Amino acid sequence: MKNILIELDDVNFNYEHTAVLENISLKVGEGEFWALIGPNGSGKSTLLNIILGLLTPDAGSVKLFGSNIEEFKQRERIGFVSQKSNSFNSGFPATVLEVVRSGLTRKTGLFKSFSKKDEKKAVEALKIVGMDRFKSRNIGELSGGQQQRVFIARALAGEPELLVMDEPTVGIDQQNVTSFYSMLNELNRDHGIAILLVTHEIDLVTDLATHVACLNRTIHFHGIQSEYKKMGDEKISKWYGHPVRRVHQHVEEAKR
Ligand code: ADP
Ligand code: MG
């Protein structure tokens, strides 16, 4: 049977007196690619913060890799790429390789020098995201999309089994978003890394993900991609709170 990497059971969360998340139950299994979609303010980032242990639910339980989150100590099994990673300006004094190696500090100790082995891991991670030829470049000289690939490599250098991302395509040009998502698809399909991707770009991602969860304070739908696609746009518009028309772009879908 598949290992369950994330298990949320009846999670509730309030900021002050506002209910932001209600009765959230969700299981993410190994090797799955989940798109967590929902409009702005629907609680997506809050839910990720709960999964990452940065916020504590008011009710319900969170398990990571089968352990209660309070007892979970193997944080290196989860790689996280935030929304605001790609904000370096051209003067930022770090090379691509340095940024990726910094993802390994937890294992090597902050002040130890980096070993040849770390360097190799960092280069391998850069190869996976197609950025190895940029390893000596300054991070600030890269486009938003390239920077975000470097941050994915940084997360991958620690060899996580699960990659969690919060709207990673914010700030990426539309024409590069497609290839960015194709890369995520390869990461999942060829390297077996489970992905939980938060986005409000409902069209592109839902063609790539194996599973979709629709959030707007509570989970309105969760299931495999084909079931999501069968759902009518009217139903999606209803939980989204405004009219939604899905355009199917079929990014790399044939490969799945
Ligand atoms: P999303 O990521 O889907 O846009 P968020 O999880 O950021 O949604 O926010 C969900 C709701 O919680 C929104 O109504 C937002 O205004 C509110 N919220 C977010 N962060 C805070 C906070 N630190 N304090 C109070 N309310 C917040
Ligand atoms: Mg958010």
JSON list of N, CA and C in Angstrom, two decimals, residues 116-180:
[
{"chain": "A", "resi": 116, "resn": "LYS", "atom": "N", "xyz": [33.00, 18.21, -1.44]},
{"chain": "A", "resi": 116, "resn": "LYS", "atom": "CA", "xyz": [32.86, 17.89, -2.88]},
{"chain": "A", "resi": 116, "resn": "LYS", "atom": "C", "xyz": [31.52, 17.17, -3.11]},
{"chain": "A", "resi": 117, "resn": "LYS", "atom": "N", "xyz": [31.14, 16.36, -2.13]},
{"chain": "A", "resi": 117, "resn": "LYS", "atom": "CA", "xyz": [29.90, 15.60, -2.25]},
{"chain": "A", "resi": 117, "resn": "LYS", "atom": "C", "xyz": [28.69, 16.55, -2.31]},
{"chain": "A", "resi": 118, "resn": "ASP", "atom": "N", "xyz": [28.72, 17.59, -1.48]},
{"chain": "A", "resi": 118, "resn": "ASP", "atom": "CA", "xyz": [27.64, 18.60, -1.51]},
{"chain": "A", "resi": 118, "resn": "ASP", "atom": "C", "xyz": [27.60, 19.28, -2.86]},
{"chain": "A", "resi": 119, "resn": "GLU", "atom": "N", "xyz": [28.79, 19.59, -3.35]},
{"chain": "A", "resi": 119, "resn": "GLU", "atom": "CA", "xyz": [28.86, 20.27, -4.64]},
{"chain": "A", "resi": 119, "resn": "GLU", "atom": "C", "xyz": [28.22, 19.39, -5.72]},
{"chain": "A", "resi": 120, "resn": "LYS", "atom": "N", "xyz": [28.53, 18.11, -5.66]},
{"chain": "A", "resi": 120, "resn": "LYS", "atom": "CA", "xyz": [28.00, 17.17, -6.64]},
{"chain": "A", "resi": 120, "resn": "LYS", "atom": "C", "xyz": [26.47, 17.10, -6.55]},
{"chain": "A", "resi": 121, "resn": "LYS", "atom": "N", "xyz": [25.98, 17.05, -5.32]},
{"chain": "A", "resi": 121, "resn": "LYS", "atom": "CA", "xyz": [24.52, 17.01, -5.10]},
{"chain": "A", "resi": 121, "resn": "LYS", "atom": "C", "xyz": [23.86, 18.26, -5.66]},
{"chain": "A", "resi": 122, "resn": "ALA", "atom": "N", "xyz": [24.51, 19.41, -5.43]},
{"chain": "A", "resi": 122, "resn": "ALA", "atom": "CA", "xyz": [23.96, 20.68, -5.90]},
{"chain": "A", "resi": 122, "resn": "ALA", "atom": "C", "xyz": [23.91, 20.70, -7.43]},
{"chain": "A", "resi": 123, "resn": "VAL", "atom": "N", "xyz": [24.98, 20.22, -8.06]},
{"chain": "A", "resi": 123, "resn": "VAL", "atom": "CA", "xyz": [25.03, 20.21, -9.53]},
{"chain": "A", "resi": 123, "resn": "VAL", "atom": "C", "xyz": [23.97, 19.24, -10.08]},
{"chain": "A", "resi": 124, "resn": "GLU", "atom": "N", "xyz": [23.85, 18.09, -9.43]},
{"chain": "A", "resi": 124, "resn": "GLU", "atom": "CA", "xyz": [22.82, 17.12, -9.85]},
{"chain": "A", "resi": 124, "resn": "GLU", "atom": "C", "xyz": [21.42, 17.76, -9.80]},
{"chain": "A", "resi": 125, "resn": "ALA", "atom": "N", "xyz": [21.17, 18.47, -8.71]},
{"chain": "A", "resi": 125, "resn": "ALA", "atom": "CA", "xyz": [19.85, 19.12, -8.54]},
{"chain": "A", "resi": 125, "resn": "ALA", "atom": "C", "xyz": [19.64, 20.17, -9.63]},
{"chain": "A", "resi": 126, "resn": "LEU", "atom": "N", "xyz": [20.71, 20.90, -9.96]},
{"chain": "A", "resi": 126, "resn": "LEU", "atom": "CA", "xyz": [20.60, 21.91, -11.03]},
{"chain": "A", "resi": 126, "resn": "LEU", "atom": "C", "xyz": [20.34, 21.25, -12.38]},
{"chain": "A", "resi": 127, "resn": "LYS", "atom": "N", "xyz": [20.93, 20.07, -12.59]},
{"chain": "A", "resi": 127, "resn": "LYS", "atom": "CA", "xyz": [20.67, 19.33, -13.85]},
{"chain": "A", "resi": 127, "resn": "LYS", "atom": "C", "xyz": [19.21, 18.97, -13.96]},
{"chain": "A", "resi": 128, "resn": "ILE", "atom": "N", "xyz": [18.63, 18.52, -12.85]},
{"chain": "A", "resi": 128, "resn": "ILE", "atom": "CA", "xyz": [17.23, 18.08, -12.88]},
{"chain": "A", "resi": 128, "resn": "ILE", "atom": "C", "xyz": [16.31, 19.22, -13.33]},
{"chain": "A", "resi": 129, "resn": "VAL", "atom": "N", "xyz": [16.61, 20.44, -12.89]},
{"chain": "A", "resi": 129, "resn": "VAL", "atom": "CA", "xyz": [15.75, 21.57, -13.26]},
{"chain": "A", "resi": 129, "resn": "VAL", "atom": "C", "xyz": [16.26, 22.28, -14.52]},
{"chain": "A", "resi": 130, "resn": "GLY", "atom": "N", "xyz": [17.27, 21.70, -15.17]},
{"chain": "A", "resi": 130, "resn": "GLY", "atom": "CA", "xyz": [17.78, 22.26, -16.42]},
{"chain": "A", "resi": 130, "resn": "GLY", "atom": "C", "xyz": [18.55, 23.55, -16.25]},
{"chain": "A", "resi": 131, "resn": "MET", "atom": "N", "xyz": [19.21, 23.73, -15.11]},
{"chain": "A", "resi": 131, "resn": "MET", "atom": "CA", "xyz": [19.90, 25.00, -14.85]},
{"chain": "A", "resi": 131, "resn": "MET", "atom": "C", "xyz": [21.40, 24.82, -14.58]},
{"chain": "A", "resi": 132, "resn": "ASP", "atom": "N", "xyz": [21.96, 23.63, -14.84]},
{"chain": "A", "resi": 132, "resn": "ASP", "atom": "CA", "xyz": [23.37, 23.40, -14.49]},
{"chain": "A", "resi": 132, "resn": "ASP", "atom": "C", "xyz": [24.34, 24.31, -15.24]},
{"chain": "A", "resi": 133, "resn": "ARG", "atom": "N", "xyz": [23.97, 24.68, -16.47]},
{"chain": "A", "resi": 133, "resn": "ARG", "atom": "CA", "xyz": [24.90, 25.54, -17.20]},
{"chain": "A", "resi": 133, "resn": "ARG", "atom": "C", "xyz": [24.96, 26.97, -16.64]},
{"chain": "A", "resi": 134, "resn": "PHE", "atom": "N", "xyz": [24.06, 27.30, -15.74]},
{"chain": "A", "resi": 134, "resn": "PHE", "atom": "CA", "xyz": [24.07, 28.63, -15.11]},
{"chain": "A", "resi": 134, "resn": "PHE", "atom": "C", "xyz": [24.74, 28.65, -13.74]},
{"chain": "A", "resi": 135, "resn": "LYS", "atom": "N", "xyz": [25.41, 27.55, -13.37]},
{"chain": "A", "resi": 135, "resn": "LYS", "atom": "CA", "xyz": [25.83, 27.41, -11.97]},
{"chain": "A", "resi": 135, "resn": "LYS", "atom": "C", "xyz": [26.76, 28.52, -11.46]},
{"chain": "A", "resi": 136, "resn": "SER", "atom": "N", "xyz": [27.55, 29.12, -12.35]},
{"chain": "A", "resi": 136, "resn": "SER", "atom": "CA", "xyz": [28.47, 30.17, -11.91]},
{"chain": "A", "resi": 136, "resn": "SER", "atom": "C", "xyz": [27.90, 31.57, -12.04]},
{"chain": "A", "resi": 137, "resn": "ARG", "atom": "N", "xyz": [26.70, 31.66, -12.56]},
{"chain": "A", "resi": 137, "resn": "ARG", "atom": "CA", "xyz": [26.06, 32.97, -12.72]},
{"chain": "A", "resi": 137, "resn": "ARG", "atom": "C", "xyz": [25.60, 33.54, -11.39]},
{"chain": "A", "resi": 138, "resn": "ASN", "atom": "N", "xyz": [25.47, 34.85, -11.37]},
{"chain": "A", "resi": 138, "resn": "ASN", "atom": "CA", "xyz": [24.88, 35.50, -10.22]},
{"chain": "A", "resi": 138, "resn": "ASN", "atom": "C", "xyz": [23.37, 35.27, -10.23]},
{"chain": "A", "resi": 139, "resn": "ILE", "atom": "N", "xyz": [22.81, 34.90, -9.10]},
{"chain": "A", "resi": 139, "resn": "ILE", "atom": "CA", "xyz": [21.37, 34.59, -9.05]},
{"chain": "A", "resi": 139, "resn": "ILE", "atom": "C", "xyz": [20.52, 35.77, -9.53]},
{"chain": "A", "resi": 140, "resn": "GLY", "atom": "N", "xyz": [20.96, 36.97, -9.21]},
{"chain": "A", "resi": 140, "resn": "GLY", "atom": "CA", "xyz": [20.20, 38.17, -9.56]},
{"chain": "A", "resi": 140, "resn": "GLY", "atom": "C", "xyz": [20.14, 38.46, -11.05]},
{"chain": "A", "resi": 141, "resn": "GLU", "atom": "N", "xyz": [21.03, 37.82, -11.83]},
{"chain": "A", "resi": 141, "resn": "GLU", "atom": "CA", "xyz": [21.04, 38.06, -13.27]},
{"chain": "A", "resi": 141, "resn": "GLU", "atom": "C", "xyz": [20.02, 37.22, -14.01]},
{"chain": "A", "resi": 142, "resn": "LEU", "atom": "N", "xyz": [19.40, 36.27, -13.30]},
{"chain": "A", "resi": 142, "resn": "LEU", "atom": "CA", "xyz": [18.48, 35.35, -13.97]},
{"chain": "A", "resi": 142, "resn": "LEU", "atom": "C", "xyz": [17.06, 35.90, -13.99]},
{"chain": "A", "resi": 143, "resn": "SER", "atom": "N", "xyz": [16.26, 35.37, -14.92]},
{"chain": "A", "resi": 143, "resn": "SER", "atom": "CA", "xyz": [14.84, 35.77, -14.98]},
{"chain": "A", "resi": 143, "resn": "SER", "atom": "C", "xyz": [14.10, 35.15, -13.79]},
{"chain": "A", "resi": 144, "resn": "GLY", "atom": "N", "xyz": [12.90, 35.62, -13.55]},
{"chain": "A", "resi": 144, "resn": "GLY", "atom": "CA", "xyz": [12.09, 35.09, -12.45]},
{"chain": "A", "resi": 144, "resn": "GLY", "atom": "C", "xyz": [11.89, 33.58, -12.55]},
{"chain": "A", "resi": 145, "resn": "GLY", "atom": "N", "xyz": [11.64, 33.11, -13.77]},
{"chain": "A", "resi": 145, "resn": "GLY", "atom": "CA", "xyz": [11.42, 31.68, -13.97]},
{"chain": "A", "resi": 145, "resn": "GLY", "atom": "C", "xyz": [12.68, 30.87, -13.69]},
{"chain": "A", "resi": 146, "resn": "GLN", "atom": "N", "xyz": [13.82, 31.41, -14.13]},
{"chain": "A", "resi": 146, "resn": "GLN", "atom": "CA", "xyz": [15.09, 30.71, -13.88]},
{"chain": "A", "resi": 146, "resn": "GLN", "atom": "C", "xyz": [15.42, 30.71, -12.40]},
{"chain": "A", "resi": 147, "resn": "GLN", "atom": "N", "xyz": [15.18, 31.83, -11.73]},
{"chain": "A", "resi": 147, "resn": "GLN", "atom": "CA", "xyz": [15.43, 31.89, -10.29]},
{"chain": "A", "resi": 147, "resn": "GLN", "atom": "C", "xyz": [14.57, 30.86, -9.57]},
{"chain": "A", "resi": 148, "resn": "GLN", "atom": "N", "xyz": [13.34, 30.74, -9.99]},
{"chain": "A", "resi": 148, "resn": "GLN", "atom": "CA", "xyz": [12.45, 29.80, -9.31]},
{"chain": "A", "resi": 148, "resn": "GLN", "atom": "C", "xyz": [12.92, 28.36, -9.53]},
{"chain": "A", "resi": 149, "resn": "ARG", "atom": "N", "xyz": [13.47, 28.06, -10.71]},
{"chain": "A", "resi": 149, "resn": "ARG", "atom": "CA", "xyz": [14.05, 26.73, -10.94]},
{"chain": "A", "resi": 149, "resn": "ARG", "atom": "C", "xyz": [15.22, 26.48, -9.99]},
{"chain": "A", "resi": 150, "resn": "VAL", "atom": "N", "xyz": [16.01, 27.53, -9.78]},
{"chain": "A", "resi": 150, "resn": "VAL", "atom": "CA", "xyz": [17.16, 27.40, -8.86]},
{"chain": "A", "resi": 150, "resn": "VAL", "atom": "C", "xyz": [16.66, 27.10, -7.44]},
{"chain": "A", "resi": 151, "resn": "PHE", "atom": "N", "xyz": [15.55, 27.74, -7.06]},
{"chain": "A", "resi": 151, "resn": "PHE", "atom": "CA", "xyz": [15.01, 27.47, -5.71]},
{"chain": "A", "resi": 151, "resn": "PHE", "atom": "C", "xyz": [14.44, 26.07, -5.59]},
{"chain": "A", "resi": 152, "resn": "ILE", "atom": "N", "xyz": [13.94, 25.57, -6.70]},
{"chain": "A", "resi": 152, "resn": "ILE", "atom": "CA", "xyz": [13.49, 24.18, -6.69]},
{"chain": "A", "resi": 152, "resn": "ILE", "atom": "C", "xyz": [14.71, 23.27, -6.52]},
{"chain": "A", "resi": 153, "resn": "ALA", "atom": "N", "xyz": [15.79, 23.59, -7.26]},
{"chain": "A", "resi": 153, "resn": "ALA", "atom": "CA", "xyz": [17.03, 22.81, -7.13]},
{"chain": "A", "resi": 153, "resn": "ALA", "atom": "C", "xyz": [17.54, 22.86, -5.69]},
{"chain": "A", "resi": 154, "resn": "ARG", "atom": "N", "xyz": [17.43, 24.02, -5.07]},
{"chain": "A", "resi": 154, "resn": "ARG", "atom": "CA", "xyz": [17.87, 24.17, -3.68]},
{"chain": "A", "resi": 154, "resn": "ARG", "atom": "C", "xyz": [17.09, 23.21, -2.77]},
{"chain": "A", "resi": 155, "resn": "ALA", "atom": "N", "xyz": [15.78, 23.15, -3.01]},
{"chain": "A", "resi": 155, "resn": "ALA", "atom": "CA", "xyz": [14.95, 22.23, -2.23]},
{"chain": "A", "resi": 155, "resn": "ALA", "atom": "C", "xyz": [15.30, 20.78, -2.55]},
{"chain": "A", "resi": 156, "resn": "LEU", "atom": "N", "xyz": [15.63, 20.51, -3.83]},
{"chain": "A", "resi": 156, "resn": "LEU", "atom": "CA", "xyz": [15.91, 19.13, -4.26]},
{"chain": "A", "resi": 156, "resn": "LEU", "atom": "C", "xyz": [17.25, 18.63, -3.76]},
{"chain": "A", "resi": 157, "resn": "ALA", "atom": "N", "xyz": [18.19, 19.55, -3.54]},
{"chain": "A", "resi": 157, "resn": "ALA", "atom": "CA", "xyz": [19.54, 19.15, -3.10]},
{"chain": "A", "resi": 157, "resn": "ALA", "atom": "C", "xyz": [19.47, 18.36, -1.80]},
{"chain": "A", "resi": 158, "resn": "GLY", "atom": "N", "xyz": [18.50, 18.66, -0.96]},
{"chain": "A", "resi": 158, "resn": "GLY", "atom": "CA", "xyz": [18.33, 17.92, 0.29]},
{"chain": "A", "resi": 158, "resn": "GLY", "atom": "C", "xyz": [17.62, 16.57, 0.09]},
{"chain": "A", "resi": 159, "resn": "GLU", "atom": "N", "xyz": [17.38, 16.21, -1.15]},
{"chain": "A", "resi": 159, "resn": "GLU", "atom": "CA", "xyz": [16.72, 14.94, -1.51]},
{"chain": "A", "resi": 159, "resn": "GLU", "atom": "C", "xyz": [15.40, 14.69, -0.78]},
{"chain": "A", "resi": 160, "resn": "PRO", "atom": "N", "xyz": [14.47, 15.62, -0.93]},
{"chain": "A", "resi": 160, "resn": "PRO", "atom": "CA", "xyz": [13.17, 15.46, -0.27]},
{"chain": "A", "resi": 160, "resn": "PRO", "atom": "C", "xyz": [12.31, 14.42, -1.00]},
{"chain": "A", "resi": 161, "resn": "GLU", "atom": "N", "xyz": [11.36, 13.86, -0.30]},
{"chain": "A", "resi": 161, "resn": "GLU", "atom": "CA", "xyz": [10.40, 12.94, -0.93]},
{"chain": "A", "resi": 161, "resn": "GLU", "atom": "C", "xyz": [9.14, 13.69, -1.34]},
{"chain": "A", "resi": 162, "resn": "LEU", "atom": "N", "xyz": [8.99, 14.88, -0.76]},
{"chain": "A", "resi": 162, "resn": "LEU", "atom": "CA", "xyz": [7.80, 15.68, -1.00]},
{"chain": "A", "resi": 162, "resn": "LEU", "atom": "C", "xyz": [8.23, 17.13, -1.20]},
{"chain": "A", "resi": 163, "resn": "LEU", "atom": "N", "xyz": [7.71, 17.73, -2.26]},
{"chain": "A", "resi": 163, "resn": "LEU", "atom": "CA", "xyz": [8.02, 19.13, -2.53]},
{"chain": "A", "resi": 163, "resn": "LEU", "atom": "C", "xyz": [6.73, 19.93, -2.38]},
{"chain": "A", "resi": 164, "resn": "VAL", "atom": "N", "xyz": [6.77, 20.95, -1.53]},
{"chain": "A", "resi": 164, "resn": "VAL", "atom": "CA", "xyz": [5.60, 21.77, -1.28]},
{"chain": "A", "resi": 164, "resn": "VAL", "atom": "C", "xyz": [5.88, 23.17, -1.84]},
{"chain": "A", "resi": 165, "resn": "MET", "atom": "N", "xyz": [4.96, 23.67, -2.65]},
{"chain": "A", "resi": 165, "resn": "MET", "atom": "CA", "xyz": [5.19, 24.97, -3.29]},
{"chain": "A", "resi": 165, "resn": "MET", "atom": "C", "xyz": [3.97, 25.86, -3.18]},
{"chain": "A", "resi": 166, "resn": "ASP", "atom": "N", "xyz": [4.21, 27.13, -2.83]},
{"chain": "A", "resi": 166, "resn": "ASP", "atom": "CA", "xyz": [3.11, 28.09, -2.72]},
{"chain": "A", "resi": 166, "resn": "ASP", "atom": "C", "xyz": [3.19, 29.07, -3.89]},
{"chain": "A", "resi": 167, "resn": "GLU", "atom": "N", "xyz": [2.30, 28.91, -4.85]},
{"chain": "A", "resi": 167, "resn": "GLU", "atom": "CA", "xyz": [2.25, 29.77, -6.03]},
{"chain": "A", "resi": 167, "resn": "GLU", "atom": "C", "xyz": [3.64, 30.10, -6.58]},
{"chain": "A", "resi": 168, "resn": "PRO", "atom": "N", "xyz": [4.36, 29.07, -7.00]},
{"chain": "A", "resi": 168, "resn": "PRO", "atom": "CA", "xyz": [5.75, 29.30, -7.43]},
{"chain": "A", "resi": 168, "resn": "PRO", "atom": "C", "xyz": [5.87, 30.06, -8.74]},
{"chain": "A", "resi": 169, "resn": "THR", "atom": "N", "xyz": [4.77, 30.22, -9.48]},
{"chain": "A", "resi": 169, "resn": "THR", "atom": "CA", "xyz": [4.89, 30.89, -10.77]},
{"chain": "A", "resi": 169, "resn": "THR", "atom": "C", "xyz": [4.58, 32.38, -10.72]},
{"chain": "A", "resi": 170, "resn": "VAL", "atom": "N", "xyz": [4.32, 32.89, -9.51]},
{"chain": "A", "resi": 170, "resn": "VAL", "atom": "CA", "xyz": [4.10, 34.34, -9.39]},
{"chain": "A", "resi": 170, "resn": "VAL", "atom": "C", "xyz": [5.39, 35.04, -9.82]},
{"chain": "A", "resi": 171, "resn": "GLY", "atom": "N", "xyz": [5.28, 35.95, -10.76]},
{"chain": "A", "resi": 171, "resn": "GLY", "atom": "CA", "xyz": [6.47, 36.67, -11.22]},
{"chain": "A", "resi": 171, "resn": "GLY", "atom": "C", "xyz": [7.18, 36.00, -12.39]},
{"chain": "A", "resi": 172, "resn": "ILE", "atom": "N", "xyz": [6.64, 34.88, -12.86]},
{"chain": "A", "resi": 172, "resn": "ILE", "atom": "CA", "xyz": [7.22, 34.23, -14.05]},
{"chain": "A", "resi": 172, "resn": "ILE", "atom": "C", "xyz": [6.39, 34.63, -15.28]},
{"chain": "A", "resi": 173, "resn": "ASP", "atom": "N", "xyz": [7.10, 34.96, -16.38]},
{"chain": "A", "resi": 173, "resn": "ASP", "atom": "CA", "xyz": [6.39, 35.32, -17.62]},
{"chain": "A", "resi": 173, "resn": "ASP", "atom": "C", "xyz": [5.49, 34.18, -18.06]},
{"chain": "A", "resi": 174, "resn": "GLN", "atom": "N", "xyz": [4.36, 34.53, -18.61]},
{"chain": "A", "resi": 174, "resn": "GLN", "atom": "CA", "xyz": [3.39, 33.51, -19.01]},
{"chain": "A", "resi": 174, "resn": "GLN", "atom": "C", "xyz": [4.01, 32.46, -19.93]},
{"chain": "A", "resi": 175, "resn": "GLN", "atom": "N", "xyz": [4.88, 32.89, -20.86]},
{"chain": "A", "resi": 175, "resn": "GLN", "atom": "CA", "xyz": [5.43, 31.89, -21.81]},
{"chain": "A", "resi": 175, "resn": "GLN", "atom": "C", "xyz": [6.38, 30.90, -21.12]},
{"chain": "A", "resi": 176, "resn": "ASN", "atom": "N", "xyz": [6.92, 31.29, -19.96]},
{"chain": "A", "resi": 176, "resn": "ASN", "atom": "CA", "xyz": [7.81, 30.36, -19.25]},
{"chain": "A", "resi": 176, "resn": "ASN", "atom": "C", "xyz": [7.09, 29.51, -18.22]},
{"chain": "A", "resi": 177, "resn": "VAL", "atom": "N", "xyz": [5.86, 29.88, -17.92]},
{"chain": "A", "resi": 177, "resn": "VAL", "atom": "CA", "xyz": [5.10, 29.14, -16.92]},
{"chain": "A", "resi": 177, "resn": "VAL", "atom": "C", "xyz": [4.86, 27.71, -17.40]},
{"chain": "A", "resi": 178, "resn": "THR", "atom": "N", "xyz": [4.55, 27.56, -18.69]},
{"chain": "A", "resi": 178, "resn": "THR", "atom": "CA", "xyz": [4.27, 26.24, -19.25]},
{"chain": "A", "resi": 178, "resn": "THR", "atom": "C", "xyz": [5.47, 25.31, -19.09]},
{"chain": "A", "resi": 179, "resn": "SER", "atom": "N", "xyz": [6.65, 25.81, -19.43]},
{"chain": "A", "resi": 179, "resn": "SER", "atom": "CA", "xyz": [7.83, 24.93, -19.33]},
{"chain": "A", "resi": 179, "resn": "SER", "atom": "C", "xyz": [8.19, 24.68, -17.87]},
{"chain": "A", "resi": 180, "resn": "PHE", "atom": "N", "xyz": [7.88, 25.65, -17.02]},
{"chain": "A", "resi": 180, "resn": "PHE", "atom": "CA", "xyz": [8.11, 25.45, -15.58]},
{"chain": "A", "resi": 180, "resn": "PHE", "atom": "C", "xyz": [7.24, 24.29, -15.07]}
]
